[in-house]
Structures are given as structure tokens and as C-alpha cells.
Amino acid sequence: MGIQERRTRQKENLRQEILDAAREMFVEEGYDSVSMRKIAERIEYSPTTIYLHFKDKADLFNQLCEETFAKLAERLGALQRRHTDDPLAYLREGLRVYIDFGLKHPNHYTVAFILHPQESCDYNFEDSIGKRAFDYLRTAVMVCVEMKKFRHLDVDTTAQALWAAVHGVTALLIVHTDFPFVAKNRLIDHTIDTMIRGLQS
């Protein structure tokens, strides 16, 4: 490995270390209680080092969200390629993949979908990886309507309603661990089945 390649890898590793520490601290303490200085102390670097990678705390937060959206979009994209001839099967499995992703990566999910910073983070959804992830869901709904798997519905309203449902289940299972939920898989499957049946022709 050459010197330049080694430096590039070290820079990437440090950037990831900053992201991982910030994510953990945002979940533990809340966005507004965490400063760039605190993050620097956690990883034992100077605050100046963090500013070499991120413009400010809002930029760091947005990059954490984009990292999570990219991981989710990758899974949904791979699933879509396996279900090119059956959009309904893709939609059903995609909703399950979304929930499973959140439950497997609760800190990622909490930062991207549950935390609500008081300050504006200027997140541009239209140009984001988050929109790409959501578009997998929207496209699946659109194709189901076009193929008459669903009755005639407004695509945007339906996609957002489906997202609201699976987000609700995911967030509740992450946040309210002391609630006496029924068996997790039964709750998830019932939620998805109820939503899908309500949309079918």
C-alpha cells in the first residue's frame, strides 16, 4: 500500500470513527446536548480535527442520516432487482425489510427517523439519498396500481401512509421496550398484511 493510499484510508477511518461516536452520543444524550467538542473528547481528538471532515454539527447530523438512508436504499434496491416481475411481493417484503433494518440498527434509525433537532439542519430531501430510499416505496405502489394489484389510489398518499405505518411499528418497538407487545413478528406481519389487504382491488 502506497503512502497516499494509506493516508486516504486513515482519513476515511477517522471520518467513520467520528460518525459512529456522534451517532452514539446523539442517541444517548440528545442532539441538542452534544457539541463538536464533546464528540472530539469521546474519540480523543481535537475539535479542529472534526471540522476538517464536517462543516458543523448540523452537517455531521445530516451525513449520519445520509449514511443510514444509503444502507436502507441499498437493501431495497437489491430486493427490487429480485422481484422485477412481482411488485406486490416486492412491496410486502420491502416493508418488512424496512422494519427489520430499523430493529437491527436502532441507533441508526433513531438518529435518522426519530430525533428532531431544535436547530435547523437544512436537510434538502429532494436531493438526498433519503428520497431515493423513499422512491423505492413510491415506485412499488405506482406499479401495483398500474398492474391493478391495488384499486385506483393516489400514489403519493398511499406511499406515505404505508411509510407512516411501518415507521410507527419500528419506532414503537425501538422506544417502548417495556410495553407488553404481542410477539414481534406477529405484530409486524399483521400490520403489513392489514395495510396491503386494504389497498388491494
PDB file of C-alpha atoms in Angstrom:
ATOM      1  CA  MET A   1       0.000   0.000   0.000  1.00  0.00           C
ATOM      2  CA  GLY A   2       1.401   3.392  -1.024  1.00  0.00           C
ATOM      3  CA  ILE A   3       1.680   6.400   1.282  1.00  0.00           C
ATOM      4  CA  GLN A   4      -1.167   8.279  -0.397  1.00  0.00           C
ATOM      5  CA  GLU A   5      -3.455   5.262  -0.278  1.00  0.00           C
ATOM      6  CA  ARG A   6      -2.633   4.742   3.400  1.00  0.00           C
ATOM      7  CA  ARG A   7      -3.409   8.386   4.182  1.00  0.00           C
ATOM      8  CA  THR A   8      -6.705   8.178   2.322  1.00  0.00           C
ATOM      9  CA  ARG A   9      -7.701   5.079   4.249  1.00  0.00           C
ATOM     10  CA  GLN A  10      -6.718   6.659   7.563  1.00  0.00           C
ATOM     11  CA  LYS A  11      -8.797   9.725   6.704  1.00  0.00           C
ATOM     12  CA  GLU A  12     -11.812   7.560   5.834  1.00  0.00           C
ATOM     13  CA  ASN A  13     -11.404   5.530   9.022  1.00  0.00           C
ATOM     14  CA  LEU A  14     -11.252   8.678  11.144  1.00  0.00           C
ATOM     15  CA  ARG A  15     -14.332  10.100   9.446  1.00  0.00           C
ATOM     16  CA  GLN A  16     -16.212   6.885  10.211  1.00  0.00           C
ATOM     17  CA  GLU A  17     -14.990   6.963  13.810  1.00  0.00           C
ATOM     18  CA  ILE A  18     -16.395  10.482  14.160  1.00  0.00           C
ATOM     19  CA  LEU A  19     -19.734   9.408  12.667  1.00  0.00           C
ATOM     20  CA  ASP A  20     -20.002   6.361  14.924  1.00  0.00           C
ATOM     21  CA  ALA A  21     -19.186   8.355  18.057  1.00  0.00           C
ATOM     22  CA  ALA A  22     -21.599  11.150  17.156  1.00  0.00           C
ATOM     23  CA  ARG A  23     -24.431   8.710  16.436  1.00  0.00           C
ATOM     24  CA  GLU A  24     -23.972   7.004  19.774  1.00  0.00           C
ATOM     25  CA  MET A  25     -23.845  10.315  21.638  1.00  0.00           C
ATOM     26  CA  PHE A  26     -26.893  11.767  19.867  1.00  0.00           C
ATOM     27  CA  VAL A  27     -28.904   8.722  20.932  1.00  0.00           C
ATOM     28  CA  GLU A  28     -27.547   8.739  24.495  1.00  0.00           C
ATOM     29  CA  GLU A  29     -27.749  12.481  25.190  1.00  0.00           C
ATOM     30  CA  GLY A  30     -29.966  14.001  22.506  1.00  0.00           C
ATOM     31  CA  TYR A  31     -28.841  16.156  19.612  1.00  0.00           C
ATOM     32  CA  ASP A  32     -29.019  19.464  21.441  1.00  0.00           C
ATOM     33  CA  SER A  33     -26.870  18.283  24.368  1.00  0.00           C
ATOM     34  CA  VAL A  34     -23.981  17.146  22.182  1.00  0.00           C
ATOM     35  CA  SER A  35     -21.308  19.543  20.951  1.00  0.00           C
ATOM     36  CA  MET A  36     -18.484  19.075  18.496  1.00  0.00           C
ATOM     37  CA  ARG A  37     -16.100  19.437  21.436  1.00  0.00           C
ATOM     38  CA  LYS A  38     -17.815  16.579  23.285  1.00  0.00           C
ATOM     39  CA  ILE A  39     -17.558  14.367  20.224  1.00  0.00           C
ATOM     40  CA  ALA A  40     -13.871  15.223  19.925  1.00  0.00           C
ATOM     41  CA  GLU A  41     -13.328  14.288  23.559  1.00  0.00           C
ATOM     42  CA  ARG A  42     -15.080  10.949  23.015  1.00  0.00           C
ATOM     43  CA  ILE A  43     -12.689   9.952  20.225  1.00  0.00           C
ATOM     44  CA  GLU A  44      -9.693  11.710  21.846  1.00  0.00           C
ATOM     45  CA  TYR A  45      -9.031  14.161  19.029  1.00  0.00           C
ATOM     46  CA  SER A  46      -9.106  17.945  18.920  1.00  0.00           C
ATOM     47  CA  PRO A  47     -12.306  19.698  17.759  1.00  0.00           C
ATOM     48  CA  THR A  48     -10.282  21.107  14.866  1.00  0.00           C
ATOM     49  CA  THR A  49      -9.870  17.586  13.511  1.00  0.00           C
ATOM     50  CA  ILE A  50     -13.632  17.098  13.308  1.00  0.00           C
ATOM     51  CA  TYR A  51     -14.063  20.379  11.447  1.00  0.00           C
ATOM     52  CA  LEU A  52     -11.695  19.065   8.783  1.00  0.00           C
ATOM     53  CA  HIS A  53     -14.365  16.472   7.976  1.00  0.00           C
ATOM     54  CA  PHE A  54     -17.646  18.259   8.758  1.00  0.00           C
ATOM     55  CA  LYS A  55     -18.646  21.904   8.450  1.00  0.00           C
ATOM     56  CA  ASP A  56     -20.596  21.926  11.724  1.00  0.00           C
ATOM     57  CA  LYS A  57     -22.812  19.758  13.917  1.00  0.00           C
ATOM     58  CA  ALA A  58     -25.766  20.084  11.550  1.00  0.00           C
ATOM     59  CA  ASP A  59     -23.620  18.854   8.655  1.00  0.00           C
ATOM     60  CA  LEU A  60     -22.441  15.926  10.778  1.00  0.00           C
ATOM     61  CA  PHE A  61     -26.040  15.066  11.664  1.00  0.00           C
ATOM     62  CA  ASN A  62     -27.106  15.223   8.013  1.00  0.00           C
ATOM     63  CA  GLN A  63     -24.248  12.949   6.996  1.00  0.00           C
ATOM     64  CA  LEU A  64     -25.347  10.436   9.620  1.00  0.00           C
ATOM     65  CA  CYS A  65     -28.840  10.482   8.130  1.00  0.00           C
ATOM     66  CA  GLU A  66     -27.497  10.054   4.602  1.00  0.00           C
ATOM     67  CA  GLU A  67     -25.346   7.123   5.717  1.00  0.00           C
ATOM     68  CA  THR A  68     -28.425   5.401   7.139  1.00  0.00           C
ATOM     69  CA  PHE A  69     -30.541   6.165   4.075  1.00  0.00           C
ATOM     70  CA  ALA A  70     -27.793   4.757   1.843  1.00  0.00           C
ATOM     71  CA  LYS A  71     -27.732   1.474   3.767  1.00  0.00           C
ATOM     72  CA  LEU A  72     -31.515   1.221   3.578  1.00  0.00           C
ATOM     73  CA  ALA A  73     -31.636   2.161  -0.118  1.00  0.00           C
ATOM     74  CA  GLU A  74     -29.017  -0.483  -0.882  1.00  0.00           C
ATOM     75  CA  ARG A  75     -31.167  -3.189   0.703  1.00  0.00           C
ATOM     76  CA  LEU A  76     -34.348  -2.029  -1.007  1.00  0.00           C
ATOM     77  CA  GLY A  77     -32.608  -1.770  -4.372  1.00  0.00           C
ATOM     78  CA  ALA A  78     -31.223  -5.299  -4.115  1.00  0.00           C
ATOM     79  CA  LEU A  79     -34.670  -6.568  -3.156  1.00  0.00           C
ATOM     80  CA  GLN A  80     -36.302  -4.769  -6.076  1.00  0.00           C
ATOM     81  CA  ARG A  81     -33.915  -6.430  -8.526  1.00  0.00           C
ATOM     82  CA  ARG A  82     -35.031  -9.835  -7.232  1.00  0.00           C
ATOM     83  CA  HIS A  83     -38.731  -9.033  -7.693  1.00  0.00           C
ATOM     84  CA  THR A  84     -38.857  -7.398 -11.120  1.00  0.00           C
ATOM     85  CA  ASP A  85     -41.949  -9.410 -12.122  1.00  0.00           C
ATOM     86  CA  ASP A  86     -43.923  -9.167  -8.869  1.00  0.00           C
ATOM     87  CA  PRO A  87     -44.281  -5.632  -7.476  1.00  0.00           C
ATOM     88  CA  LEU A  88     -46.707  -6.714  -4.766  1.00  0.00           C
ATOM     89  CA  ALA A  89     -44.265  -9.289  -3.394  1.00  0.00           C
ATOM     90  CA  TYR A  90     -41.533  -6.652  -3.524  1.00  0.00           C
ATOM     91  CA  LEU A  91     -43.671  -4.113  -1.697  1.00  0.00           C
ATOM     92  CA  ARG A  92     -44.646  -6.554   1.025  1.00  0.00           C
ATOM     93  CA  GLU A  93     -41.089  -7.757   1.543  1.00  0.00           C
ATOM     94  CA  GLY A  94     -39.725  -4.219   1.261  1.00  0.00           C
ATOM     95  CA  LEU A  95     -41.928  -3.030   4.117  1.00  0.00           C
ATOM     96  CA  ARG A  96     -40.596  -5.904   6.193  1.00  0.00           C
ATOM     97  CA  VAL A  97     -37.006  -5.086   5.224  1.00  0.00           C
ATOM     98  CA  TYR A  98     -37.580  -1.505   6.378  1.00  0.00           C
ATOM     99  CA  ILE A  99     -38.778  -2.600   9.817  1.00  0.00           C
ATOM    100  CA  ASP A 100     -36.083  -5.252  10.199  1.00  0.00           C
ATOM    101  CA  PHE A 101     -33.410  -2.707   9.270  1.00  0.00           C
ATOM    102  CA  GLY A 102     -34.598  -0.312  11.956  1.00  0.00           C
ATOM    103  CA  LEU A 103     -34.748  -3.000  14.623  1.00  0.00           C
ATOM    104  CA  LYS A 104     -31.321  -4.356  13.699  1.00  0.00           C
ATOM    105  CA  HIS A 105     -29.773  -0.854  13.689  1.00  0.00           C
ATOM    106  CA  PRO A 106     -31.741   1.059  16.339  1.00  0.00           C
ATOM    107  CA  ASN A 107     -29.169   3.840  16.753  1.00  0.00           C
ATOM    108  CA  HIS A 108     -29.031   4.463  13.010  1.00  0.00           C
ATOM    109  CA  TYR A 109     -32.825   4.501  12.874  1.00  0.00           C
ATOM    110  CA  THR A 110     -33.221   6.736  15.905  1.00  0.00           C
ATOM    111  CA  VAL A 111     -30.898   9.408  14.532  1.00  0.00           C
ATOM    112  CA  ALA A 112     -32.370   9.375  11.030  1.00  0.00           C
ATOM    113  CA  PHE A 113     -36.074   8.992  11.825  1.00  0.00           C
ATOM    114  CA  ILE A 114     -36.824   9.775  15.474  1.00  0.00           C
ATOM    115  CA  LEU A 115     -34.541  12.542  16.743  1.00  0.00           C
ATOM    116  CA  HIS A 116     -35.772  16.036  15.979  1.00  0.00           C
ATOM    117  CA  PRO A 117     -33.076  18.699  16.468  1.00  0.00           C
ATOM    118  CA  GLN A 118     -34.303  22.073  17.679  1.00  0.00           C
ATOM    119  CA  GLU A 119     -31.977  23.864  15.292  1.00  0.00           C
ATOM    120  CA  SER A 120     -32.465  23.693  11.550  1.00  0.00           C
ATOM    121  CA  CYS A 121     -30.158  21.196   9.853  1.00  0.00           C
ATOM    122  CA  ASP A 122     -31.092  22.424   6.348  1.00  0.00           C
ATOM    123  CA  TYR A 123     -31.662  18.902   5.050  1.00  0.00           C
ATOM    124  CA  ASN A 124     -32.600  19.010   1.365  1.00  0.00           C
ATOM    125  CA  PHE A 125     -34.837  15.972   0.913  1.00  0.00           C
ATOM    126  CA  GLU A 126     -35.295  16.389  -2.843  1.00  0.00           C
ATOM    127  CA  ASP A 127     -31.566  15.925  -3.498  1.00  0.00           C
ATOM    128  CA  SER A 128     -30.979  13.335  -0.789  1.00  0.00           C
ATOM    129  CA  ILE A 129     -30.341   9.626  -0.598  1.00  0.00           C
ATOM    130  CA  GLY A 130     -33.376   9.589   1.675  1.00  0.00           C
ATOM    131  CA  LYS A 131     -35.559  10.480  -1.300  1.00  0.00           C
ATOM    132  CA  ARG A 132     -34.008   7.642  -3.281  1.00  0.00           C
ATOM    133  CA  ALA A 133     -34.907   5.214  -0.497  1.00  0.00           C
ATOM    134  CA  PHE A 134     -38.469   6.544  -0.319  1.00  0.00           C
ATOM    135  CA  ASP A 135     -38.812   6.372  -4.108  1.00  0.00           C
ATOM    136  CA  TYR A 136     -38.395   2.591  -3.969  1.00  0.00           C
ATOM    137  CA  LEU A 137     -41.590   2.502  -1.921  1.00  0.00           C
ATOM    138  CA  ARG A 138     -43.395   5.031  -4.094  1.00  0.00           C
ATOM    139  CA  THR A 139     -42.452   3.210  -7.305  1.00  0.00           C
ATOM    140  CA  ALA A 140     -43.667  -0.113  -5.924  1.00  0.00           C
ATOM    141  CA  VAL A 141     -47.035   1.429  -5.069  1.00  0.00           C
ATOM    142  CA  MET A 142     -47.271   3.059  -8.502  1.00  0.00           C
ATOM    143  CA  VAL A 143     -46.574  -0.221 -10.310  1.00  0.00           C
ATOM    144  CA  CYS A 144     -49.096  -2.079  -8.136  1.00  0.00           C
ATOM    145  CA  VAL A 145     -51.742   0.483  -9.115  1.00  0.00           C
ATOM    146  CA  GLU A 146     -50.791   0.312 -12.806  1.00  0.00           C
ATOM    147  CA  MET A 147     -50.945  -3.510 -12.778  1.00  0.00           C
ATOM    148  CA  LYS A 148     -54.292  -3.368 -10.935  1.00  0.00           C
ATOM    149  CA  LYS A 149     -52.881  -5.156  -7.907  1.00  0.00           C
ATOM    150  CA  PHE A 150     -54.346  -2.217  -5.973  1.00  0.00           C
ATOM    151  CA  ARG A 151     -57.551  -0.335  -6.618  1.00  0.00           C
ATOM    152  CA  HIS A 152     -57.165   3.143  -8.118  1.00  0.00           C
ATOM    153  CA  LEU A 153     -55.383   5.183  -5.452  1.00  0.00           C
ATOM    154  CA  ASP A 154     -53.357   8.338  -5.108  1.00  0.00           C
ATOM    155  CA  VAL A 155     -49.789   7.039  -5.236  1.00  0.00           C
ATOM    156  CA  ASP A 156     -48.169   9.678  -3.031  1.00  0.00           C
ATOM    157  CA  THR A 157     -50.812   9.470  -0.317  1.00  0.00           C
ATOM    158  CA  THR A 158     -50.663   5.677  -0.311  1.00  0.00           C
ATOM    159  CA  ALA A 159     -46.857   5.523  -0.205  1.00  0.00           C
ATOM    160  CA  GLN A 160     -46.743   7.994   2.673  1.00  0.00           C
ATOM    161  CA  ALA A 161     -49.464   6.102   4.565  1.00  0.00           C
ATOM    162  CA  LEU A 162     -47.530   2.842   4.206  1.00  0.00           C
ATOM    163  CA  TRP A 163     -44.360   4.522   5.409  1.00  0.00           C
ATOM    164  CA  ALA A 164     -46.220   6.046   8.365  1.00  0.00           C
ATOM    165  CA  ALA A 165     -47.475   2.592   9.350  1.00  0.00           C
ATOM    166  CA  VAL A 166     -44.136   0.785   9.210  1.00  0.00           C
ATOM    167  CA  HIS A 167     -42.322   3.713  10.817  1.00  0.00           C
ATOM    168  CA  GLY A 168     -44.817   3.669  13.657  1.00  0.00           C
ATOM    169  CA  VAL A 169     -44.245  -0.015  14.352  1.00  0.00           C
ATOM    170  CA  THR A 170     -40.473   0.353  14.084  1.00  0.00           C
ATOM    171  CA  ALA A 171     -40.280   3.392  16.355  1.00  0.00           C
ATOM    172  CA  LEU A 172     -42.596   1.876  18.967  1.00  0.00           C
ATOM    173  CA  LEU A 173     -40.584  -1.348  19.132  1.00  0.00           C
ATOM    174  CA  ILE A 174     -37.344   0.628  19.498  1.00  0.00           C
ATOM    175  CA  VAL A 175     -38.526   3.216  22.013  1.00  0.00           C
ATOM    176  CA  HIS A 176     -41.126   1.428  24.138  1.00  0.00           C
ATOM    177  CA  THR A 177     -39.264  -1.718  25.082  1.00  0.00           C
ATOM    178  CA  ASP A 178     -41.257  -2.063  28.311  1.00  0.00           C
ATOM    179  CA  PHE A 179     -44.682  -2.221  26.614  1.00  0.00           C
ATOM    180  CA  PRO A 180     -46.276  -5.705  26.584  1.00  0.00           C
ATOM    181  CA  PHE A 181     -46.402  -6.069  22.805  1.00  0.00           C
ATOM    182  CA  VAL A 182     -47.638  -9.316  21.284  1.00  0.00           C
ATOM    183  CA  ALA A 183     -44.978 -11.439  19.582  1.00  0.00           C
ATOM    184  CA  LYS A 184     -42.877  -9.070  17.479  1.00  0.00           C
ATOM    185  CA  ASN A 185     -43.132 -10.976  14.200  1.00  0.00           C
ATOM    186  CA  ARG A 186     -46.881 -11.394  14.612  1.00  0.00           C
ATOM    187  CA  LEU A 187     -47.312  -7.661  15.153  1.00  0.00           C
ATOM    188  CA  ILE A 188     -45.153  -6.783  12.147  1.00  0.00           C
ATOM    189  CA  ASP A 189     -46.798  -9.286   9.799  1.00  0.00           C
ATOM    190  CA  HIS A 190     -50.290  -8.267  10.908  1.00  0.00           C
ATOM    191  CA  THR A 191     -49.545  -4.577  10.321  1.00  0.00           C
ATOM    192  CA  ILE A 192     -48.212  -5.196   6.815  1.00  0.00           C
ATOM    193  CA  ASP A 193     -50.989  -7.646   5.901  1.00  0.00           C
ATOM    194  CA  THR A 194     -53.680  -5.246   7.114  1.00  0.00           C
ATOM    195  CA  MET A 195     -52.257  -2.386   5.061  1.00  0.00           C
ATOM    196  CA  ILE A 196     -51.839  -4.467   1.895  1.00  0.00           C
ATOM    197  CA  ARG A 197     -55.307  -6.031   2.094  1.00  0.00           C
ATOM    198  CA  GLY A 198     -56.855  -2.610   2.497  1.00  0.00           C
ATOM    199  CA  LEU A 199     -55.281  -1.467  -0.786  1.00  0.00           C
ATOM    200  CA  GLN A 200     -55.992  -4.472  -2.987  1.00  0.00           C
ATOM    201  CA  SER A 201     -58.565  -4.400  -5.760  1.00  0.00           C
TER     202      SER A 201
END
